[in-house]
Amino acid sequence: MMPIKIEGFHHAGLLVSDIERAAAFYEGVLGLRSLPRPEFGFPGRWYDLGHGQQLHLMQTDEMPGQTNKPTFDRHIALQVRDLEQTAQQLAEAGIECARGSGRSATPQIFVRDPDGNMIELR
């Protein structure tokens, strides 16, 4: 069998417990623009990440667990223009964040959305 050829990244999906609370974070704090979403029989939102990439939020009644280490968990990573300005904006919004670079030479900020999903900003 020939390996499947992946041509690019399309979207990541995250579970949330309250779609309106999540939308306030992803739209109000991270500034994402929502996209039209078909009706799937459960609440959700789609967001444009640019370059044809998307983030899909899906509301659920049962959230899976997470680790207690802020820089090691399931996550998505989003590129920001200015990491220090982003850190200041998060602090002003009262959002806790952790810094990291670890083995990576790239500085990072880790935040959790209202449901505990990890978002890496770099």
PDB file of N, CA and C in Angstrom, residues 17-110:
ATOM      1  N   SER A  17     -18.208  23.100  26.563  1.00  0.00           N
ATOM      2  CA  SER A  17     -19.439  22.803  27.299  1.00  0.00           C
ATOM      3  C   SER A  17     -20.522  23.865  27.123  1.00  0.00           C
ATOM      4  N   ASP A  18     -20.143  25.057  26.698  1.00  0.00           N
ATOM      5  CA  ASP A  18     -21.086  26.165  26.517  1.00  0.00           C
ATOM      6  C   ASP A  18     -20.620  26.960  25.303  1.00  0.00           C
ATOM      7  N   ILE A  19     -21.309  26.809  24.186  1.00  0.00           N
ATOM      8  CA  ILE A  19     -20.852  27.411  22.938  1.00  0.00           C
ATOM      9  C   ILE A  19     -20.840  28.933  22.998  1.00  0.00           C
ATOM     10  N   GLU A  20     -21.779  29.535  23.695  1.00  0.00           N
ATOM     11  CA  GLU A  20     -21.803  31.003  23.774  1.00  0.00           C
ATOM     12  C   GLU A  20     -20.638  31.529  24.612  1.00  0.00           C
ATOM     13  N   ARG A  21     -20.335  30.866  25.713  1.00  0.00           N
ATOM     14  CA  ARG A  21     -19.180  31.255  26.539  1.00  0.00           C
ATOM     15  C   ARG A  21     -17.891  31.067  25.744  1.00  0.00           C
ATOM     16  N   ALA A  22     -17.790  29.960  25.006  1.00  0.00           N
ATOM     17  CA  ALA A  22     -16.616  29.714  24.178  1.00  0.00           C
ATOM     18  C   ALA A  22     -16.495  30.775  23.083  1.00  0.00           C
ATOM     19  N   ALA A  23     -17.612  31.121  22.460  1.00  0.00           N
ATOM     20  CA  ALA A  23     -17.594  32.138  21.400  1.00  0.00           C
ATOM     21  C   ALA A  23     -17.098  33.475  21.944  1.00  0.00           C
ATOM     22  N   ALA A  24     -17.487  33.819  23.160  1.00  0.00           N
ATOM     23  CA  ALA A  24     -17.014  35.068  23.761  1.00  0.00           C
ATOM     24  C   ALA A  24     -15.491  35.069  23.868  1.00  0.00           C
ATOM     25  N   PHE A  25     -14.902  33.923  24.192  1.00  0.00           N
ATOM     26  CA  PHE A  25     -13.445  33.816  24.293  1.00  0.00           C
ATOM     27  C   PHE A  25     -12.792  33.854  22.914  1.00  0.00           C
ATOM     28  N   TYR A  26     -13.234  32.996  22.010  1.00  0.00           N
ATOM     29  CA  TYR A  26     -12.584  32.883  20.708  1.00  0.00           C
ATOM     30  C   TYR A  26     -12.790  34.123  19.839  1.00  0.00           C
ATOM     31  N   GLU A  27     -13.936  34.765  19.958  1.00  0.00           N
ATOM     32  CA  GLU A  27     -14.194  35.978  19.187  1.00  0.00           C
ATOM     33  C   GLU A  27     -13.713  37.224  19.924  1.00  0.00           C
ATOM     34  N   GLY A  28     -14.072  37.333  21.211  1.00  0.00           N
ATOM     35  CA  GLY A  28     -13.752  38.539  21.965  1.00  0.00           C
ATOM     36  C   GLY A  28     -12.308  38.656  22.398  1.00  0.00           C
ATOM     37  N   VAL A  29     -11.689  37.541  22.799  1.00  0.00           N
ATOM     38  CA  VAL A  29     -10.301  37.573  23.268  1.00  0.00           C
ATOM     39  C   VAL A  29      -9.325  37.297  22.128  1.00  0.00           C
ATOM     40  N   LEU A  30      -9.562  36.216  21.381  1.00  0.00           N
ATOM     41  CA  LEU A  30      -8.630  35.850  20.315  1.00  0.00           C
ATOM     42  C   LEU A  30      -8.942  36.524  18.981  1.00  0.00           C
ATOM     43  N   GLY A  31     -10.103  37.151  18.873  1.00  0.00           N
ATOM     44  CA  GLY A  31     -10.433  37.916  17.672  1.00  0.00           C
ATOM     45  C   GLY A  31     -10.691  37.087  16.429  1.00  0.00           C
ATOM     46  N   LEU A  32     -11.134  35.828  16.600  1.00  0.00           N
ATOM     47  CA  LEU A  32     -11.397  34.991  15.433  1.00  0.00           C
ATOM     48  C   LEU A  32     -12.720  35.369  14.778  1.00  0.00           C
ATOM     49  N   ARG A  33     -12.777  35.201  13.469  1.00  0.00           N
ATOM     50  CA  ARG A  33     -13.970  35.517  12.684  1.00  0.00           C
ATOM     51  C   ARG A  33     -14.730  34.230  12.431  1.00  0.00           C
ATOM     52  N   SER A  34     -16.030  34.234  12.764  1.00  0.00           N
ATOM     53  CA  SER A  34     -16.827  33.021  12.576  1.00  0.00           C
ATOM     54  C   SER A  34     -17.156  32.797  11.099  1.00  0.00           C
ATOM     55  N   LEU A  35     -17.371  31.539  10.787  1.00  0.00           N
ATOM     56  CA  LEU A  35     -17.734  31.106   9.436  1.00  0.00           C
ATOM     57  C   LEU A  35     -19.122  30.488   9.463  1.00  0.00           C
ATOM     58  N   PRO A  36     -19.810  30.449   8.329  1.00  0.00           N
ATOM     59  CA  PRO A  36     -21.083  29.727   8.281  1.00  0.00           C
ATOM     60  C   PRO A  36     -20.849  28.256   8.611  1.00  0.00           C
ATOM     61  N   ARG A  37     -21.808  27.664   9.322  1.00  0.00           N
ATOM     62  CA  ARG A  37     -21.699  26.263   9.743  1.00  0.00           C
ATOM     63  C   ARG A  37     -23.017  25.552   9.462  1.00  0.00           C
ATOM     64  N   PRO A  38     -22.952  24.394   8.840  1.00  0.00           N
ATOM     65  CA  PRO A  38     -24.189  23.625   8.626  1.00  0.00           C
ATOM     66  C   PRO A  38     -24.803  23.200   9.957  1.00  0.00           C
ATOM     67  N   GLU A  39     -26.076  22.847   9.930  1.00  0.00           N
ATOM     68  CA  GLU A  39     -26.757  22.332  11.122  1.00  0.00           C
ATOM     69  C   GLU A  39     -26.425  20.855  11.266  1.00  0.00           C
ATOM     70  N   PHE A  40     -25.805  20.501  12.387  1.00  0.00           N
ATOM     71  CA  PHE A  40     -25.426  19.119  12.624  1.00  0.00           C
ATOM     72  C   PHE A  40     -26.257  18.456  13.726  1.00  0.00           C
ATOM     73  N   GLY A  41     -27.199  19.180  14.310  1.00  0.00           N
ATOM     74  CA  GLY A  41     -27.999  18.608  15.379  1.00  0.00           C
ATOM     75  C   GLY A  41     -27.395  18.833  16.763  1.00  0.00           C
ATOM     76  N   PHE A  42     -26.316  19.580  16.830  1.00  0.00           N
ATOM     77  CA  PHE A  42     -25.718  19.964  18.111  1.00  0.00           C
ATOM     78  C   PHE A  42     -25.075  21.337  17.920  1.00  0.00           C
ATOM     79  N   PRO A  43     -25.007  22.141  18.991  1.00  0.00           N
ATOM     80  CA  PRO A  43     -24.437  23.483  18.870  1.00  0.00           C
ATOM     81  C   PRO A  43     -22.943  23.455  18.559  1.00  0.00           C
ATOM     82  N   GLY A  44     -22.511  24.438  17.803  1.00  0.00           N
ATOM     83  CA  GLY A  44     -21.101  24.562  17.478  1.00  0.00           C
ATOM     84  C   GLY A  44     -20.829  25.849  16.734  1.00  0.00           C
ATOM     85  N   ARG A  45     -19.568  26.120  16.518  1.00  0.00           N
ATOM     86  CA  ARG A  45     -19.131  27.290  15.748  1.00  0.00           C
ATOM     87  C   ARG A  45     -17.905  26.907  14.952  1.00  0.00           C
ATOM     88  N   TRP A  46     -17.763  27.507  13.777  1.00  0.00           N
ATOM     89  CA  TRP A  46     -16.567  27.359  12.956  1.00  0.00           C
ATOM     90  C   TRP A  46     -15.891  28.719  12.860  1.00  0.00           C
ATOM     91  N   TYR A  47     -14.553  28.703  12.863  1.00  0.00           N
ATOM     92  CA  TYR A  47     -13.772  29.936  12.780  1.00  0.00           C
ATOM     93  C   TYR A  47     -12.723  29.853  11.689  1.00  0.00           C
ATOM     94  N   ASP A  48     -12.487  30.988  11.054  1.00  0.00           N
ATOM     95  CA  ASP A  48     -11.474  31.113  10.014  1.00  0.00           C
ATOM     96  C   ASP A  48     -10.132  31.422  10.660  1.00  0.00           C
ATOM     97  N   LEU A  49      -9.136  30.569  10.389  1.00  0.00           N
ATOM     98  CA  LEU A  49      -7.779  30.804  10.887  1.00  0.00           C
ATOM     99  C   LEU A  49      -6.868  31.332   9.782  1.00  0.00           C
ATOM    100  N   GLY A  50      -7.402  31.560   8.602  1.00  0.00           N
ATOM    101  CA  GLY A  50      -6.610  32.043   7.476  1.00  0.00           C
ATOM    102  C   GLY A  50      -6.021  30.904   6.672  1.00  0.00           C
ATOM    103  N   HIS A  51      -5.686  31.189   5.427  1.00  0.00           N
ATOM    104  CA  HIS A  51      -5.032  30.233   4.534  1.00  0.00           C
ATOM    105  C   HIS A  51      -5.818  28.928   4.391  1.00  0.00           C
ATOM    106  N   GLY A  52      -7.155  29.022   4.461  1.00  0.00           N
ATOM    107  CA  GLY A  52      -8.000  27.843   4.308  1.00  0.00           C
ATOM    108  C   GLY A  52      -8.084  26.966   5.542  1.00  0.00           C
ATOM    109  N   GLN A  53      -7.512  27.404   6.648  1.00  0.00           N
ATOM    110  CA  GLN A  53      -7.517  26.616   7.879  1.00  0.00           C
ATOM    111  C   GLN A  53      -8.626  27.097   8.800  1.00  0.00           C
ATOM    112  N   GLN A  54      -9.203  26.146   9.552  1.00  0.00           N
ATOM    113  CA  GLN A  54     -10.348  26.460  10.393  1.00  0.00           C
ATOM    114  C   GLN A  54     -10.224  25.832  11.772  1.00  0.00           C
ATOM    115  N   LEU A  55     -10.968  26.392  12.709  1.00  0.00           N
ATOM    116  CA  LEU A  55     -11.149  25.820  14.042  1.00  0.00           C
ATOM    117  C   LEU A  55     -12.636  25.536  14.189  1.00  0.00           C
ATOM    118  N   HIS A  56     -12.972  24.308  14.577  1.00  0.00           N
ATOM    119  CA  HIS A  56     -14.368  23.919  14.776  1.00  0.00           C
ATOM    120  C   HIS A  56     -14.599  23.651  16.256  1.00  0.00           C
ATOM    121  N   LEU A  57     -15.569  24.338  16.840  1.00  0.00           N
ATOM    122  CA  LEU A  57     -15.970  24.104  18.224  1.00  0.00           C
ATOM    123  C   LEU A  57     -17.259  23.304  18.229  1.00  0.00           C
ATOM    124  N   MET A  58     -17.330  22.300  19.106  1.00  0.00           N
ATOM    125  CA  MET A  58     -18.505  21.443  19.196  1.00  0.00           C
ATOM    126  C   MET A  58     -18.928  21.349  20.657  1.00  0.00           C
ATOM    127  N   GLN A  59     -20.178  21.678  20.934  1.00  0.00           N
ATOM    128  CA  GLN A  59     -20.669  21.637  22.311  1.00  0.00           C
ATOM    129  C   GLN A  59     -21.001  20.209  22.713  1.00  0.00           C
ATOM    130  N   THR A  60     -20.572  19.853  23.925  1.00  0.00           N
ATOM    131  CA  THR A  60     -20.830  18.517  24.462  1.00  0.00           C
ATOM    132  C   THR A  60     -21.221  18.627  25.925  1.00  0.00           C
ATOM    133  N   ASP A  61     -21.906  17.622  26.434  1.00  0.00           N
ATOM    134  CA  ASP A  61     -22.258  17.578  27.854  1.00  0.00           C
ATOM    135  C   ASP A  61     -21.176  16.911  28.680  1.00  0.00           C
ATOM    136  N   GLU A  62     -20.261  16.187  28.032  1.00  0.00           N
ATOM    137  CA  GLU A  62     -19.221  15.453  28.755  1.00  0.00           C
ATOM    138  C   GLU A  62     -17.843  15.882  28.261  1.00  0.00           C
ATOM    139  N   MET A  63     -17.141  16.651  29.075  1.00  0.00           N
ATOM    140  CA  MET A  63     -15.807  17.118  28.713  1.00  0.00           C
ATOM    141  C   MET A  63     -14.758  16.108  29.168  1.00  0.00           C
ATOM    142  N   PRO A  64     -13.811  15.756  28.283  1.00  0.00           N
ATOM    143  CA  PRO A  64     -12.717  14.872  28.706  1.00  0.00           C
ATOM    144  C   PRO A  64     -11.785  15.607  29.659  1.00  0.00           C
ATOM    145  N   GLY A  65     -10.996  14.856  30.417  1.00  0.00           N
ATOM    146  CA  GLY A  65     -10.063  15.453  31.362  1.00  0.00           C
ATOM    147  C   GLY A  65      -8.907  16.141  30.664  1.00  0.00           C
ATOM    148  N   GLN A  66      -8.108  16.815  31.457  1.00  0.00           N
ATOM    149  CA  GLN A  66      -6.932  17.523  30.956  1.00  0.00           C
ATOM    150  C   GLN A  66      -5.791  17.318  31.938  1.00  0.00           C
ATOM    151  N   THR A  67      -4.573  17.632  31.520  1.00  0.00           N
ATOM    152  CA  THR A  67      -3.444  17.532  32.433  1.00  0.00           C
ATOM    153  C   THR A  67      -3.402  18.786  33.294  1.00  0.00           C
ATOM    154  N   ASN A  68      -2.642  18.737  34.366  1.00  0.00           N
ATOM    155  CA  ASN A  68      -2.518  19.924  35.210  1.00  0.00           C
ATOM    156  C   ASN A  68      -1.237  20.694  34.909  1.00  0.00           C
ATOM    157  N   LYS A  69      -0.514  20.304  33.875  1.00  0.00           N
ATOM    158  CA  LYS A  69       0.705  21.003  33.479  1.00  0.00           C
ATOM    159  C   LYS A  69       0.362  21.971  32.349  1.00  0.00           C
ATOM    160  N   PRO A  70       0.560  23.262  32.529  1.00  0.00           N
ATOM    161  CA  PRO A  70       0.074  24.232  31.535  1.00  0.00           C
ATOM    162  C   PRO A  70       0.751  24.167  30.178  1.00  0.00           C
ATOM    163  N   THR A  71       1.922  23.561  30.070  1.00  0.00           N
ATOM    164  CA  THR A  71       2.591  23.527  28.769  1.00  0.00           C
ATOM    165  C   THR A  71       2.610  22.133  28.152  1.00  0.00           C
ATOM    166  N   PHE A  72       1.811  21.200  28.691  1.00  0.00           N
ATOM    167  CA  PHE A  72       1.787  19.844  28.169  1.00  0.00           C
ATOM    168  C   PHE A  72       0.365  19.317  28.210  1.00  0.00           C
ATOM    169  N   ASP A  73      -0.337  19.415  27.105  1.00  0.00           N
ATOM    170  CA  ASP A  73      -1.710  18.933  27.016  1.00  0.00           C
ATOM    171  C   ASP A  73      -2.110  18.944  25.547  1.00  0.00           C
ATOM    172  N   ARG A  74      -3.251  18.325  25.232  1.00  0.00           N
ATOM    173  CA  ARG A  74      -3.793  18.465  23.876  1.00  0.00           C
ATOM    174  C   ARG A  74      -3.942  19.955  23.620  1.00  0.00           C
ATOM    175  N   HIS A  75      -3.620  20.382  22.417  1.00  0.00           N
ATOM    176  CA  HIS A  75      -3.713  21.814  22.152  1.00  0.00           C
ATOM    177  C   HIS A  75      -3.703  22.107  20.660  1.00  0.00           C
ATOM    178  N   ILE A  76      -4.046  23.345  20.347  1.00  0.00           N
ATOM    179  CA  ILE A  76      -3.797  23.886  19.024  1.00  0.00           C
ATOM    180  C   ILE A  76      -2.835  25.053  19.219  1.00  0.00           C
ATOM    181  N   ALA A  77      -2.071  25.356  18.194  1.00  0.00           N
ATOM    182  CA  ALA A  77      -1.126  26.476  18.257  1.00  0.00           C
ATOM    183  C   ALA A  77      -1.525  27.506  17.211  1.00  0.00           C
ATOM    184  N   LEU A  78      -1.598  28.753  17.641  1.00  0.00           N
ATOM    185  CA  LEU A  78      -1.962  29.852  16.751  1.00  0.00           C
ATOM    186  C   LEU A  78      -0.817  30.857  16.713  1.00  0.00           C
ATOM    187  N   GLN A  79      -0.522  31.348  15.524  1.00  0.00           N
ATOM    188  CA  GLN A  79       0.542  32.339  15.339  1.00  0.00           C
ATOM    189  C   GLN A  79      -0.013  33.719  15.649  1.00  0.00           C
ATOM    190  N   VAL A  80       0.745  34.521  16.409  1.00  0.00           N
ATOM    191  CA  VAL A  80       0.376  35.913  16.672  1.00  0.00           C
ATOM    192  C   VAL A  80       1.488  36.807  16.135  1.00  0.00           C
ATOM    193  N   ARG A  81       1.175  38.052  15.902  1.00  0.00           N
ATOM    194  CA  ARG A  81       2.148  38.990  15.343  1.00  0.00           C
ATOM    195  C   ARG A  81       3.201  39.385  16.365  1.00  0.00           C
ATOM    196  N   ASP A  82       2.773  39.682  17.602  1.00  0.00           N
ATOM    197  CA  ASP A  82       3.692  40.182  18.625  1.00  0.00           C
ATOM    198  C   ASP A  82       3.372  39.474  19.939  1.00  0.00           C
ATOM    199  N   LEU A  83       4.244  38.568  20.355  1.00  0.00           N
ATOM    200  CA  LEU A  83       3.981  37.751  21.540  1.00  0.00           C
ATOM    201  C   LEU A  83       3.905  38.593  22.813  1.00  0.00           C
ATOM    202  N   GLU A  84       4.766  39.590  22.942  1.00  0.00           N
ATOM    203  CA  GLU A  84       4.749  40.423  24.147  1.00  0.00           C
ATOM    204  C   GLU A  84       3.473  41.262  24.226  1.00  0.00           C
ATOM    205  N   GLN A  85       3.047  41.801  23.106  1.00  0.00           N
ATOM    206  CA  GLN A  85       1.791  42.554  23.083  1.00  0.00           C
ATOM    207  C   GLN A  85       0.620  41.629  23.415  1.00  0.00           C
ATOM    208  N   THR A  86       0.657  40.417  22.894  1.00  0.00           N
ATOM    209  CA  THR A  86      -0.384  39.429  23.187  1.00  0.00           C
ATOM    210  C   THR A  86      -0.414  39.110  24.671  1.00  0.00           C
ATOM    211  N   ALA A  87       0.752  38.929  25.287  1.00  0.00           N
ATOM    212  CA  ALA A  87       0.822  38.654  26.724  1.00  0.00           C
ATOM    213  C   ALA A  87       0.217  39.802  27.520  1.00  0.00           C
ATOM    214  N   GLN A  88       0.498  41.023  27.105  1.00  0.00           N
ATOM    215  CA  GLN A  88      -0.054  42.199  27.795  1.00  0.00           C
ATOM    216  C   GLN A  88      -1.577  42.236  27.647  1.00  0.00           C
ATOM    217  N   GLN A  89      -2.077  41.949  26.451  1.00  0.00           N
ATOM    218  CA  GLN A  89      -3.522  41.947  26.229  1.00  0.00           C
ATOM    219  C   GLN A  89      -4.209  40.876  27.078  1.00  0.00           C
ATOM    220  N   LEU A  90      -3.597  39.703  27.179  1.00  0.00           N
ATOM    221  CA  LEU A  90      -4.165  38.636  28.000  1.00  0.00           C
ATOM    222  C   LEU A  90      -4.198  39.048  29.464  1.00  0.00           C
ATOM    223  N   ALA A  91      -3.110  39.655  29.944  1.00  0.00           N
ATOM    224  CA  ALA A  91      -3.054  40.116  31.337  1.00  0.00           C
ATOM    225  C   ALA A  91      -4.144  41.156  31.593  1.00  0.00           C
ATOM    226  N   GLU A  92      -4.311  42.087  30.675  1.00  0.00           N
ATOM    227  CA  GLU A  92      -5.345  43.124  30.817  1.00  0.00           C
ATOM    228  C   GLU A  92      -6.751  42.529  30.838  1.00  0.00           C
ATOM    229  N   ALA A  93      -6.927  41.409  30.139  1.00  0.00           N
ATOM    230  CA  ALA A  93      -8.232  40.735  30.111  1.00  0.00           C
ATOM    231  C   ALA A  93      -8.416  39.808  31.304  1.00  0.00           C
ATOM    232  N   GLY A  94      -7.385  39.702  32.172  1.00  0.00           N
ATOM    233  CA  GLY A  94      -7.468  38.849  33.345  1.00  0.00           C
ATOM    234  C   GLY A  94      -7.347  37.372  33.028  1.00  0.00           C
ATOM    235  N   ILE A  95      -6.706  37.041  31.928  1.00  0.00           N
ATOM    236  CA  ILE A  95      -6.557  35.651  31.507  1.00  0.00           C
ATOM    237  C   ILE A  95      -5.177  35.153  31.908  1.00  0.00           C
ATOM    238  N   GLU A  96      -5.157  34.076  32.707  1.00  0.00           N
ATOM    239  CA  GLU A  96      -3.891  33.484  33.140  1.00  0.00           C
ATOM    240  C   GLU A  96      -3.199  32.831  31.970  1.00  0.00           C
ATOM    241  N   CYS A  97      -1.886  32.962  31.940  1.00  0.00           N
ATOM    242  CA  CYS A  97      -1.123  32.295  30.895  1.00  0.00           C
ATOM    243  C   CYS A  97       0.192  31.796  31.475  1.00  0.00           C
ATOM    244  N   ALA A  98       0.764  30.836  30.791  1.00  0.00           N
ATOM    245  CA  ALA A  98       2.068  30.299  31.167  1.00  0.00           C
ATOM    246  C   ALA A  98       3.008  30.532  30.000  1.00  0.00           C
ATOM    247  N   ARG A  99       4.253  30.806  30.313  1.00  0.00           N
ATOM    248  CA  ARG A  99       5.277  30.992  29.283  1.00  0.00           C
ATOM    249  C   ARG A  99       5.999  29.687  29.074  1.00  0.00           C
ATOM    250  N   GLY A 100       6.487  29.503  27.888  1.00  0.00           N
ATOM    251  CA  GLY A 100       7.262  28.312  27.610  1.00  0.00           C
ATOM    252  C   GLY A 100       8.109  28.487  26.384  1.00  0.00           C
ATOM    253  N   SER A 101       9.160  27.791  26.334  1.00  0.00           N
ATOM    254  CA  SER A 101       9.943  27.619  25.116  1.00  0.00           C
ATOM    255  C   SER A 101      10.572  26.241  25.167  1.00  0.00           C
ATOM    256  N   GLY A 102      10.784  25.746  26.392  1.00  0.00           N
ATOM    257  CA  GLY A 102      11.269  24.383  26.562  1.00  0.00           C
ATOM    258  C   GLY A 102      12.405  24.067  25.624  1.00  0.00           C
ATOM    259  N   ARG A 103      12.255  22.991  24.891  1.00  0.00           N
ATOM    260  CA  ARG A 103      13.293  22.587  23.934  1.00  0.00           C
ATOM    261  C   ARG A 103      13.182  23.368  22.639  1.00  0.00           C
ATOM    262  N   SER A 104      12.072  24.040  22.462  1.00  0.00           N
ATOM    263  CA  SER A 104      11.881  24.838  21.256  1.00  0.00           C
ATOM    264  C   SER A 104      12.559  26.188  21.432  1.00  0.00           C
ATOM    265  N   ALA A 105      13.126  26.687  20.375  1.00  0.00           N
ATOM    266  CA  ALA A 105      13.743  28.015  20.432  1.00  0.00           C
ATOM    267  C   ALA A 105      12.697  29.112  20.303  1.00  0.00           C
ATOM    268  N   THR A 106      11.463  28.720  20.033  1.00  0.00           N
ATOM    269  CA  THR A 106      10.391  29.687  19.835  1.00  0.00           C
ATOM    270  C   THR A 106       9.667  29.966  21.142  1.00  0.00           C
ATOM    271  N   PRO A 107       9.648  31.215  21.596  1.00  0.00           N
ATOM    272  CA  PRO A 107       8.873  31.544  22.801  1.00  0.00           C
ATOM    273  C   PRO A 107       7.384  31.287  22.559  1.00  0.00           C
ATOM    274  N   GLN A 108       6.700  30.880  23.621  1.00  0.00           N
ATOM    275  CA  GLN A 108       5.283  30.559  23.517  1.00  0.00           C
ATOM    276  C   GLN A 108       4.549  31.063  24.752  1.00  0.00           C
ATOM    277  N   ILE A 109       3.246  31.240  24.574  1.00  0.00           N
ATOM    278  CA  ILE A 109       2.332  31.514  25.675  1.00  0.00           C
ATOM    279  C   ILE A 109       1.262  30.434  25.601  1.00  0.00           C
ATOM    280  N   PHE A 110       0.902  29.886  26.748  1.00  0.00           N
ATOM    281  CA  PHE A 110      -0.155  28.883  26.807  1.00  0.00           C
ATOM    282  C   PHE A 110      -1.305  29.437  27.634  1.00  0.00           C
TER     283      PHE A 110
END
